[in-house]
XYZ file of C-alpha atoms in Angstrom:
748
model
C -11.365 49.143 197.115
C -9.305 46.098 197.984
C -11.179 42.954 198.936
C -9.994 40.656 201.754
C -8.680 38.294 199.073
C -6.658 41.110 197.473
C -5.175 42.047 200.826
C -4.285 38.413 201.523
C -2.561 38.149 198.140
C -0.658 41.356 198.864
C 0.493 39.920 202.168
C 1.743 36.779 200.430
C 3.511 38.932 197.840
C 5.212 40.937 200.572
C 6.322 37.776 202.316
C 7.716 36.347 199.076
C 9.499 39.611 198.280
C 11.024 39.867 201.725
C 12.149 36.233 201.674
C 13.699 36.605 198.224
C 15.514 39.774 199.300
C 16.939 38.113 202.411
C 18.086 35.119 200.319
C 19.821 37.345 197.781
C 17.374 36.493 194.961
C 17.459 40.067 193.718
C 15.606 39.634 190.415
C 12.829 37.504 191.898
C 12.344 39.997 194.723
C 12.316 42.911 192.292
C 9.673 41.321 190.050
C 7.418 40.476 192.982
C 7.725 43.798 194.779
C 7.468 45.963 191.650
C 4.215 44.256 190.600
C 2.812 44.739 194.075
C 3.855 48.382 194.117
C 2.089 48.974 190.803
C -1.118 47.621 192.318
C -0.751 49.623 195.518
C 1.677 52.564 195.104
C 1.262 53.709 198.709
C 2.246 50.387 200.291
C 5.032 51.525 202.607
C 6.297 48.037 203.454
C 6.629 47.132 199.777
C 8.347 50.442 199.025
C 10.931 49.933 201.775
C 11.652 46.351 200.750
C 12.108 47.462 197.146
C 14.624 50.095 198.281
C 16.528 47.464 200.231
C 16.503 45.264 197.141
C 18.089 48.034 195.067
C 20.783 48.515 197.708
C 21.697 44.828 197.572
C 22.188 44.839 193.812
C 25.501 45.189 191.964
C 27.984 46.848 194.321
C 29.780 48.441 191.371
C 26.628 50.430 190.581
C 25.818 51.640 194.073
C 25.871 55.269 192.985
C 23.089 54.721 190.444
C 21.206 52.495 192.903
C 21.186 55.311 195.454
C 19.884 57.666 192.776
C 17.097 55.208 191.922
C 16.113 54.935 195.589
C 16.010 58.724 195.942
C 13.905 59.059 192.802
C 11.563 56.260 193.911
C 10.985 57.680 197.387
C 10.605 61.312 196.332
C 8.101 60.431 193.598
C 6.139 58.278 196.038
C 6.023 61.183 198.478
C 4.841 63.489 195.697
C 2.020 61.093 194.874
C 1.236 60.827 198.559
C 0.492 64.547 198.790
C 0.214 67.381 196.308
C 2.237 69.514 198.742
C 5.057 67.039 199.264
C 7.946 68.368 201.378
C 10.380 67.364 198.619
C 8.366 68.588 195.649
C 11.309 70.609 194.384
C 13.804 67.782 194.864
C 12.484 65.103 192.594
C 15.891 64.198 191.217
C 19.196 63.367 192.823
C 20.658 66.847 192.672
C 19.782 70.190 194.185
C 18.173 72.333 191.517
C 17.860 76.055 191.499
C 19.577 78.615 193.626
C 16.695 78.689 196.044
C 17.224 75.063 196.940
C 20.970 75.148 197.363
C 22.094 75.394 200.959
C 24.280 78.345 201.698
C 26.947 78.738 204.317
C 26.619 81.227 207.128
C 29.060 81.048 209.997
C 29.882 77.473 209.143
C 26.321 76.207 209.199
C 23.987 75.067 206.479
C 21.313 77.527 205.486
C 18.377 75.939 203.780
C 14.647 75.538 204.074
C 13.544 72.662 206.191
C 11.349 70.142 204.502
C 8.683 70.706 207.114
C 8.334 74.313 205.972
C 6.881 73.327 202.608
C 4.579 70.631 203.865
C 1.094 70.968 205.205
C 0.809 67.225 205.640
C 3.712 66.443 207.943
C 4.252 68.447 211.077
C 5.478 67.971 214.576
C 2.105 66.709 215.706
C 1.810 64.056 213.028
C 0.986 60.547 214.069
C 4.053 58.521 214.883
C 4.504 55.451 212.748
C 6.668 52.951 214.568
C 7.333 50.889 211.504
C 4.623 48.288 212.018
C 3.397 48.716 208.452
C 1.677 45.727 206.971
C -1.008 47.337 204.851
C -0.605 50.015 202.254
C -3.589 51.903 203.656
C -2.190 52.119 207.192
C -1.321 55.793 206.754
C 0.249 58.325 204.416
C 3.833 57.726 203.411
C 4.830 61.152 204.659
C 3.961 60.073 208.211
C 6.187 56.977 208.073
C 9.527 57.773 209.667
C 11.227 54.843 207.906
C 10.566 56.442 204.514
C 12.454 59.546 205.631
C 15.188 57.413 207.216
C 15.828 55.510 203.991
C 15.788 58.786 202.090
C 18.318 60.313 204.500
C 20.680 57.347 204.080
C 20.413 57.488 200.284
C 21.164 61.220 200.321
C 24.086 60.615 202.678
C 25.579 57.957 200.420
C 25.434 60.398 197.490
C 26.880 63.227 199.637
C 23.779 65.411 199.353
C 24.259 66.404 202.952
C 21.717 69.223 203.158
C 18.932 66.919 201.912
C 20.111 64.162 204.246
C 19.891 66.554 207.194
C 16.388 67.637 206.209
C 15.205 64.054 205.790
C 16.621 62.846 209.108
C 15.117 65.897 210.829
C 11.712 64.887 209.472
C 12.253 61.313 210.663
C 13.131 62.438 214.190
C 10.071 64.693 214.203
C 7.799 61.764 213.349
C 9.414 59.323 215.768
C 11.472 61.156 218.405
C 11.591 58.053 220.614
C 13.866 56.120 218.232
C 17.548 56.362 219.332
C 18.733 55.031 215.972
C 17.550 58.221 214.271
C 19.439 60.524 216.627
C 22.594 58.438 216.198
C 22.240 58.534 212.428
C 21.820 62.297 212.640
C 25.200 62.629 214.347
C 26.863 60.634 211.569
C 25.336 62.939 208.967
C 26.541 65.983 210.896
C 30.033 64.468 211.085
C 30.083 64.037 207.313
C 28.756 67.581 206.891
C 31.510 69.004 209.086
C 34.213 66.986 207.342
C 33.110 68.221 203.914
C 33.110 71.785 205.217
C 36.760 71.403 206.174
C 37.503 70.479 202.550
C 35.744 73.559 201.135
C 38.346 76.196 200.174
C 35.777 79.006 200.381
C 34.936 78.085 203.962
C 38.587 77.816 204.921
C 39.302 81.310 203.613
C 36.601 82.838 205.829
C 37.757 83.445 209.422
C 35.421 81.736 211.869
C 33.386 80.120 209.100
C 33.822 76.576 210.378
C 31.417 75.615 213.176
C 32.774 75.335 216.684
C 32.333 72.269 218.823
C 29.741 74.176 220.862
C 27.572 74.269 217.741
C 27.509 70.547 217.009
C 28.061 69.005 220.452
C 24.386 69.198 221.577
C 23.323 66.815 218.809
C 25.792 64.183 220.012
C 24.800 64.651 223.655
C 21.159 64.340 222.646
C 21.868 61.054 220.866
C 23.465 59.642 224.014
C 20.589 60.901 226.158
C 17.916 59.180 224.065
C 19.753 55.879 223.700
C 20.392 55.838 227.454
C 16.822 56.558 228.506
C 15.486 54.008 225.987
C 18.056 51.433 227.182
C 19.166 50.806 223.605
C 22.692 49.715 224.461
C 23.829 49.167 220.881
C 22.810 52.686 219.851
C 24.300 53.990 223.090
C 27.593 52.418 222.046
C 27.319 53.944 218.569
C 26.563 57.357 220.079
C 29.641 57.304 222.298
C 31.781 56.300 219.316
C 30.360 59.215 217.328
C 31.128 61.630 220.152
C 34.657 60.247 220.512
C 35.351 60.797 216.815
C 33.927 64.322 217.080
C 36.343 65.149 219.891
C 39.128 63.602 217.801
C 38.283 65.884 214.876
C 38.572 68.900 217.174
C 41.862 67.584 218.657
C 40.279 67.120 222.100
C 42.103 63.874 222.743
C 41.471 63.605 226.488
C 37.717 63.894 226.002
C 37.871 61.443 223.110
C 39.803 58.973 225.273
C 37.163 59.273 227.994
C 34.359 58.462 225.547
C 36.292 55.545 224.056
C 37.020 54.123 227.493
C 33.337 54.305 228.376
C 32.468 52.653 225.047
C 34.946 49.848 225.788
C 33.324 49.151 229.169
C 29.864 49.297 227.607
C 30.873 46.853 224.880
C 32.214 44.481 227.525
C 28.841 44.506 229.303
C 26.766 43.756 226.176
C 29.140 41.505 224.227
C 26.981 38.435 224.870
C 24.198 39.973 222.757
C 26.481 40.756 219.789
C 27.697 38.185 217.226
C 31.278 37.114 217.819
C 32.806 38.495 214.622
C 30.995 41.815 214.981
C 32.082 42.049 218.611
C 35.712 41.409 217.621
C 35.554 44.107 214.946
C 34.228 46.643 217.423
C 36.732 45.603 220.076
C 39.661 45.835 217.651
C 38.593 49.254 216.435
C 38.199 50.635 219.968
C 41.582 49.318 221.081
C 43.280 50.727 217.980
C 41.572 54.071 218.490
C 42.576 54.170 222.163
C 46.154 53.388 221.146
C 46.187 56.283 218.676
C 44.749 58.588 221.340
C 47.502 57.583 223.774
C 50.008 58.321 221.022
C 48.499 61.776 220.485
C 48.782 62.327 224.240
C 52.516 61.492 224.055
C 52.124 58.110 225.738
C 53.259 55.557 223.113
C 54.178 52.883 225.680
C 50.613 52.722 226.976
C 49.408 52.624 223.377
C 51.528 49.578 222.624
C 50.335 47.829 225.795
C 46.710 48.270 224.733
C 47.392 46.784 221.313
C 49.358 43.877 222.759
C 46.319 42.941 224.871
C 43.888 42.795 221.980
C 46.426 41.029 219.728
C 46.722 38.224 222.264
C 42.923 37.958 222.563
C 41.973 38.174 218.879
C 41.286 34.679 217.491
C 41.377 35.590 213.775
C 44.238 36.682 211.549
C 42.340 39.740 210.347
C 42.135 41.324 213.792
C 45.714 40.350 214.646
C 47.005 41.978 211.468
C 45.154 45.205 212.218
C 46.756 45.399 215.643
C 50.214 44.552 214.291
C 49.959 47.278 211.643
C 49.016 49.910 214.228
C 51.703 48.697 216.652
C 54.334 48.908 213.916
C 53.219 52.401 212.964
C 53.519 53.583 216.561
C 56.932 51.927 216.840
C 58.108 53.805 213.737
C 56.947 57.090 215.239
C 58.860 56.387 218.462
C 62.051 55.948 216.389
C 63.096 53.162 218.776
C 65.160 50.543 216.947
C 64.362 47.686 219.331
C 60.618 48.256 218.965
C 60.922 48.508 215.186
C 62.872 45.230 215.091
C 60.097 43.624 217.124
C 57.548 45.000 214.644
C 59.498 43.499 211.740
C 59.391 40.118 213.482
C 55.628 40.377 214.108
C 54.801 41.500 210.576
C 57.036 38.850 209.002
C 55.336 36.124 211.048
C 51.885 37.315 210.008
C 52.945 37.596 206.360
C 54.295 34.026 206.377
C 51.061 32.786 207.962
C 49.023 34.605 205.348
C 51.160 33.190 202.528
C 50.625 29.637 203.804
C 46.869 30.182 204.082
C 46.645 31.525 200.540
C 48.672 28.619 199.143
C 46.602 25.970 200.943
C 43.663 24.664 198.953
C 40.221 25.444 200.429
C 41.818 27.295 203.341
C 39.635 29.951 204.934
C 40.996 33.347 205.856
C 39.098 36.579 206.465
C 41.827 39.030 205.466
C 40.895 41.732 202.991
C 43.158 42.992 200.236
C 43.496 46.287 202.094
C 44.820 44.542 205.203
C 47.315 42.510 203.177
C 48.427 45.641 201.341
C 48.970 47.600 204.561
C 50.757 44.612 206.132
C 53.293 44.452 203.306
C 53.607 48.229 203.069
C 54.235 48.681 206.803
C 56.814 45.891 206.732
C 58.613 47.629 203.859
C 58.594 50.940 205.746
C 60.098 49.260 208.814
C 62.891 47.725 206.728
C 63.518 51.098 205.085
C 63.790 52.769 208.481
C 66.348 50.189 209.651
C 68.444 50.679 206.512
C 67.520 47.343 204.917
C 67.325 48.916 201.480
C 67.214 45.767 199.365
C 64.531 44.099 201.488
C 62.465 47.275 201.558
C 62.719 47.715 197.782
C 61.727 44.065 197.251
C 58.574 44.498 199.353
C 57.621 47.656 197.447
C 58.085 45.837 194.146
C 55.900 42.977 195.419
C 53.179 45.468 196.259
C 53.180 46.908 192.741
C 53.146 43.392 191.300
C 50.391 41.949 193.506
C 48.148 45.023 193.672
C 47.917 46.505 190.190
C 46.242 49.923 190.127
C 45.294 49.609 193.788
C 43.697 52.548 195.579
C 46.866 52.826 197.677
C 49.300 52.819 194.746
C 50.403 56.434 195.456
C 51.686 55.245 198.837
C 54.059 52.770 197.209
C 55.337 55.154 194.546
C 55.981 57.885 197.126
C 57.931 55.500 199.361
C 59.940 54.155 196.412
C 60.748 57.726 195.384
C 61.882 58.502 198.924
C 64.086 55.397 198.853
C 65.648 56.505 195.562
C 66.238 59.971 196.983
C 68.144 58.506 199.932
C 70.366 56.636 197.448
C 70.856 59.809 195.338
C 69.193 58.177 192.330
C 67.606 61.519 191.482
C 66.236 60.663 188.036
C 64.484 57.553 189.364
C 63.225 59.505 192.368
C 61.767 62.254 190.176
C 60.002 59.709 188.002
C 58.537 57.866 191.008
C 57.307 61.071 192.695
C 55.735 62.174 189.407
C 54.013 58.802 189.117
C 52.595 59.179 192.649
C 51.219 62.640 191.850
C 49.716 61.508 188.546
C 47.974 58.487 190.081
C 46.603 60.591 192.953
C 45.165 63.197 190.594
C 43.676 60.491 188.366
C 42.095 58.760 191.358
C 40.375 61.977 192.451
C 38.511 62.126 189.129
C 37.797 58.388 188.908
C 34.025 57.726 189.319
C 34.773 54.355 190.922
C 36.772 56.066 193.666
C 34.496 58.932 194.659
C 31.661 56.547 195.526
C 31.062 54.107 198.338
C 32.601 51.291 196.244
C 36.094 52.651 196.863
C 38.492 51.036 199.311
C 38.492 54.378 201.083
C 34.890 53.628 202.159
C 33.471 57.015 201.169
C 34.110 60.069 199.118
C 35.305 62.479 201.768
C 38.109 60.115 202.781
C 39.205 59.596 199.189
C 39.234 63.319 198.440
C 41.245 64.182 201.516
C 43.803 61.394 201.356
C 44.420 61.565 197.627
C 44.997 65.292 197.905
C 47.450 64.631 200.717
C 49.220 61.947 198.682
C 49.554 64.392 195.792
C 50.763 67.111 198.174
C 53.586 64.931 199.485
C 54.425 63.917 195.928
C 54.819 67.549 194.842
C 56.901 68.188 197.931
C 59.193 65.310 196.956
C 59.521 66.696 193.431
C 60.570 70.059 194.874
C 63.269 68.350 196.928
C 64.659 66.537 193.883
C 64.839 69.821 191.988
C 66.517 71.446 194.970
C 69.222 68.786 194.950
C 69.871 69.438 191.271
C 69.858 73.225 191.941
C 66.829 73.812 189.704
C 65.494 76.408 192.127
C 62.697 77.785 189.954
C 61.213 74.336 189.301
C 61.629 73.515 192.987
C 59.655 76.605 194.022
C 56.883 75.857 191.523
C 56.507 72.295 192.821
C 56.565 73.571 196.390
C 53.738 76.001 195.634
C 51.648 73.128 194.261
C 52.261 71.185 197.459
C 51.351 74.137 199.703
C 48.091 74.690 197.823
C 47.063 71.042 198.193
C 47.830 71.028 201.924
C 45.687 74.124 202.353
C 42.846 72.558 200.360
C 42.469 69.786 202.956
C 42.838 72.073 205.960
C 46.398 71.065 206.906
C 47.474 74.632 207.536
C 50.307 73.616 209.881
C 52.186 71.711 207.196
C 51.347 74.394 204.648
C 52.834 77.064 206.917
C 56.051 75.082 207.458
C 56.449 74.582 203.724
C 55.740 78.257 203.187
C 58.642 79.098 205.469
C 60.809 76.616 203.568
C 59.688 78.278 200.329
C 60.857 81.633 201.654
C 64.207 80.155 202.691
C 64.774 78.661 199.243
C 63.767 81.926 197.592
C 66.122 83.895 199.806
C 68.909 81.429 199.069
C 68.356 81.807 195.330
C 68.412 85.577 195.623
C 71.688 85.457 197.553
C 73.177 83.091 194.936
C 74.052 80.477 197.551
C 74.232 76.744 196.979
C 72.797 75.685 200.356
C 69.075 75.058 199.992
C 68.138 73.718 203.452
C 67.088 70.494 201.758
C 68.449 68.274 204.529
C 65.791 69.570 206.912
C 63.035 67.876 204.903
C 64.667 64.805 203.389
C 63.330 62.305 202.505
C 59.679 63.281 201.827
C 57.425 60.272 202.439
C 53.845 59.678 203.562
C 53.780 60.271 207.355
C 52.914 57.256 209.462
C 50.497 59.237 211.634
C 48.507 60.089 208.497
C 48.158 56.371 207.782
C 47.080 55.754 211.383
C 44.367 58.397 211.016
C 43.178 56.751 207.841
C 43.099 53.342 209.523
C 40.831 54.685 212.247
C 38.264 56.009 209.788
C 38.525 52.978 207.536
C 38.082 50.406 210.314
C 35.241 52.410 211.798
C 33.287 51.846 208.573
C 33.406 48.077 209.137
C 32.950 48.054 212.921
C 30.303 50.758 213.463
C 27.986 50.979 210.475
C 24.948 52.819 211.753
C 24.767 54.832 208.517
C 25.628 51.877 206.284
C 23.113 50.130 204.084
C 23.993 46.829 205.786
C 23.366 48.193 209.261
C 21.657 45.618 211.499
C 19.949 48.462 213.332
C 18.254 49.598 210.134
C 17.372 46.096 208.966
C 15.753 45.341 212.314
C 13.367 48.249 211.805
C 12.049 47.191 208.415
C 8.335 46.422 208.808
C 7.371 42.814 209.298
C 4.970 40.950 207.057
C 2.097 38.835 208.406
C 0.091 36.330 206.377
C -3.097 36.882 208.337
C -5.211 39.983 208.530
C -4.155 42.057 211.507
C -6.739 41.584 214.272
C -8.084 44.462 216.246
C -6.279 43.115 219.289
C -2.791 41.721 219.665
C -2.160 38.049 220.370
C -1.202 38.793 223.955
C -4.440 40.700 224.503
C -6.472 37.818 223.050
C -4.749 35.345 225.365
C -5.485 37.552 228.356
C -9.131 37.792 227.327
C -9.406 34.002 226.983
C -7.891 33.527 230.427
C -10.390 35.963 231.902
C -13.304 34.114 230.259
C -12.063 30.794 231.633
C -11.837 32.304 235.095
C -15.437 33.533 234.743
C -16.675 30.071 233.829
C -14.867 28.516 236.782
C -16.370 31.092 239.127
C -19.890 30.396 237.821
C -19.448 26.638 238.289
C -18.280 27.152 241.848
C -21.290 29.348 242.560
C -23.707 26.708 241.229
C -22.136 24.040 243.436
C -22.431 26.300 246.440
C -26.127 26.933 245.708
C -26.901 23.196 245.488
C -25.136 22.582 248.770
C -26.959 25.429 250.493
C -30.414 24.074 249.537
C -29.921 21.098 251.892
C -29.242 23.348 254.875
C -31.743 24.555 257.448
C -34.537 27.017 256.645
C -32.966 29.815 258.633
C -29.967 29.721 256.295
C -32.205 30.156 253.221
C -32.516 33.873 253.773
C -28.755 34.331 254.061
C -28.336 32.114 250.973
C -30.729 34.352 249.032
C -28.661 37.413 250.007
C -25.460 35.725 248.851
C -27.014 34.774 245.507
C -28.201 38.327 244.973
C -24.723 39.694 245.679
C -23.082 37.221 243.329
C -25.579 37.971 240.558
C -24.608 41.629 240.640
C -20.863 41.149 240.025
C -20.750 39.025 236.819
C -22.481 41.556 234.547
C -19.927 44.146 235.597
C -16.889 42.014 234.648
C -17.426 42.164 230.879
C -17.830 45.924 231.107
C -14.498 46.237 232.896
C -12.871 43.895 230.399
C -14.237 45.850 227.461
C -12.924 49.035 229.000
C -9.476 47.453 229.450
C -9.546 46.233 225.854
C -10.338 49.715 224.565
C -7.491 51.155 226.619
C -5.108 48.504 225.355
C -6.160 49.079 221.750
C -5.421 52.775 222.162
C -2.023 52.035 223.685
C -3.076 53.261 227.137
C -2.641 51.419 230.405
C -4.823 51.921 233.468
C -1.635 52.272 235.484
C 0.141 54.494 232.950
C 2.050 57.476 234.247
C 1.151 61.000 233.114
C 2.123 61.922 229.588
C 5.666 63.007 228.863
C 6.120 66.754 229.156
C 5.552 68.500 225.867
C 7.927 71.373 225.285
C 6.914 74.045 222.827
C 10.057 74.992 220.941
C 10.217 78.066 218.732
C 12.972 79.794 216.853
C 14.818 82.529 218.688
C 14.266 85.658 216.569
C 17.497 87.203 217.864
C 19.650 84.429 216.364
C 20.271 84.276 212.589
C 18.877 81.274 210.825
C 22.390 80.556 209.580
C 23.218 79.071 212.976
C 20.902 76.107 212.428
C 21.692 72.762 210.859
C 18.879 71.649 208.596
C 16.269 73.200 210.896
C 13.152 75.272 210.057
C 13.943 78.352 208.034
C 10.913 80.376 209.146
C 9.529 81.058 212.639
C 7.598 77.894 213.305
C 6.526 76.177 216.494
C 7.425 72.526 216.751
C 6.189 70.248 219.492
C 8.992 68.002 220.672
C 8.976 65.699 223.744
C 11.660 66.357 226.305
C 13.385 63.335 227.890
C 12.061 63.041 231.457
C 15.557 62.700 232.945
C 16.864 65.893 231.351
C 16.662 69.140 233.261
C 14.263 71.601 231.658
C 16.977 74.202 231.269
C 19.096 71.648 229.403
C 16.583 71.631 226.535
C 18.451 74.269 224.580
C 21.978 73.043 225.284
C 21.398 69.294 225.241
C 19.909 69.384 221.768
C 16.127 69.018 221.964
C 16.434 70.689 218.622
C 19.409 73.022 218.369
C 21.153 75.894 220.072
C 19.179 78.665 218.320
C 15.943 77.439 219.888
C 14.636 78.426 223.295
C 12.104 76.728 225.527
C 9.105 79.039 225.756
C 6.788 77.125 228.042
C 7.609 73.723 229.493
C 4.551 72.050 230.989
C 4.941 69.092 233.333
C 1.401 67.896 234.096
C 1.065 66.413 237.567
C 4.825 66.362 238.004
C 7.154 68.470 240.158
C 9.742 70.725 238.634
C 12.796 68.986 237.214
C 15.543 68.545 239.755
C 19.277 68.799 239.355
C 21.799 71.587 239.013
C 21.549 74.221 236.345
C 23.208 73.369 233.027
C 26.789 74.392 232.484
C 27.706 76.677 229.586
C 28.650 74.806 226.449
C 32.126 76.318 226.488
C 33.201 74.049 229.339
C 34.242 71.314 226.924
C 37.308 73.096 225.646
C 38.275 75.249 228.606
C 37.583 72.968 231.574
C 38.119 69.325 230.509
C 38.302 67.922 234.045
C 35.140 69.719 235.085
C 33.504 68.555 231.878
C 34.278 64.913 232.648
C 32.835 65.279 236.145
C 29.725 66.944 234.783
C 29.235 64.263 232.140
C 29.766 61.394 234.569
C 27.254 62.842 237.036
C 24.538 63.916 234.650
C 24.758 61.506 231.759
C 26.109 58.242 233.077
C 25.220 58.475 236.741
């Protein structure tokens, strides 16, 4: 049993640990927090601060730090309850066939963590993060524990466990928009990894449709809107825009990005300047790419010109110039490409002067400088400036040794050699690009969050694509030297790599080229149709896609360990023992007591004055005194009643409770259609947003599509108004109607 002195010392230890963590004193924070955690293993605030301390340690060891956090949290949950939801997942990997999620119709099949737990359920007490004492409640009822666990699983690409953990967090605290937004980011990662799974790609209809995942994104927007959390609302719209982009629904994605741009403009005063510029630059670049995909490059360039003129830092200007130059290259317009060369050269000269000036400050990353030089070299190559282009490529290899983007340079150099008919040099350069790409895919430093590619799924996809284009280039060199057999073998390698990342369009075109070359060889002809594909180089639109995902990691970091939204929800630490009432309640009580004293003084003065009046007023005075003596004893009773209500979080003027919707699994739908949801028929109580139509509960993502609303009870409230929900298929088949529906029911 902890004494008041022990609790005070723990509070001081927490404060010291939090201060040391915020100041970057990692070792001091670790020593303080670890000692405190040994004394009180169930101290949630100490546990969360210790996890944050691990995340801020050596960035080169983030993978092991995530594993330590997972191990720390899962063991703490096991100690918290003998029937911990993650009893079978004590390490950082899924063990046993029973714990591995399967794939059924493109959805994860796995037991939900709530199925194995008798401690945590849908009716568990909600912990809003105000944890200051270790004995404030079980760890399994603290939604922040599950949130940290979900992020750690996400960073190690254990997506099924991340989905289960975030589902538990949303069950414990469904009113937190941050959790729903984080859930959409996890689902996006889950979908992206599915597209890289060859087994899934070989199964017709195995990948989930947009109707399957869209309700989660709509639900995130709904909650952030009703809670007036504008930052999470912005993050939710960005998530939905990227989802539409993944499904090639560019008009819908443009609509979400436009709304996000207007929303950012309305809340920019509450966002730090540099963060606001990063978000603004990303949105403008994304809108420009969307206009390009909609065959409107002129509008795309106008958007980028606006933000380039407004951006006050070189970093944001360079990003816009790179995207503008890429779009100009795709338009194949010489005047625009010449203008891009002028812009990029100016920025490169400015950067060179800044780097040569002592103590000069510039916020340009190595990736931005690399892409600036690389794009400039590609523009010169397009305009036929061979010597200048080759010089820039050589500078890249000299300045950025073993850079993550080295395959880009080698592929472009090989393409340049191929144009000059230096076939031996071209073959060597293409082979170097393929070798580096394959080595990077197996490099532990690349397939973690420490890579320049920001995360593993980007590195896997782009390195496979780099290798695919390298093999394609090798096949073209062999075709020029009439080594048809070697050309076909290299082409088959390229086709297989394109298929492995889901680029079936390019794979099909190369397959047709493969058939043409084979037919030519059989007919003993010398024409190989090589000119149709020369020179193989990394497509600019592929680099634009990469830029969007890469810049999103720095502008919208809801799932990042440095997310301000997550840091703001870490429990606070108070030096004093938490009183039974809040400070505001105590102030109100003191004001009421002062008012009582003033009233009593006024009554005494009135009584003294009345004694000097006539005798016939004495009787009336006695009546008044009797009336006034009745009211004071009742005031403390009313105040005590108000204090009890306030302590219980209830207001005398509170509206009726939110409708509680009993949600159960639809027995007619296979469990394979769920995403990290309960694997057995189980009833889960989940609050329905008051502004959402009752019949939207299934489609708008109260839980997921396979669930049906059995009995929605609205105590003392009329039936929900509004039109009936539209079928989820409207998004693809009726885009205009979808935009009208969304504007009326979500934003209106």
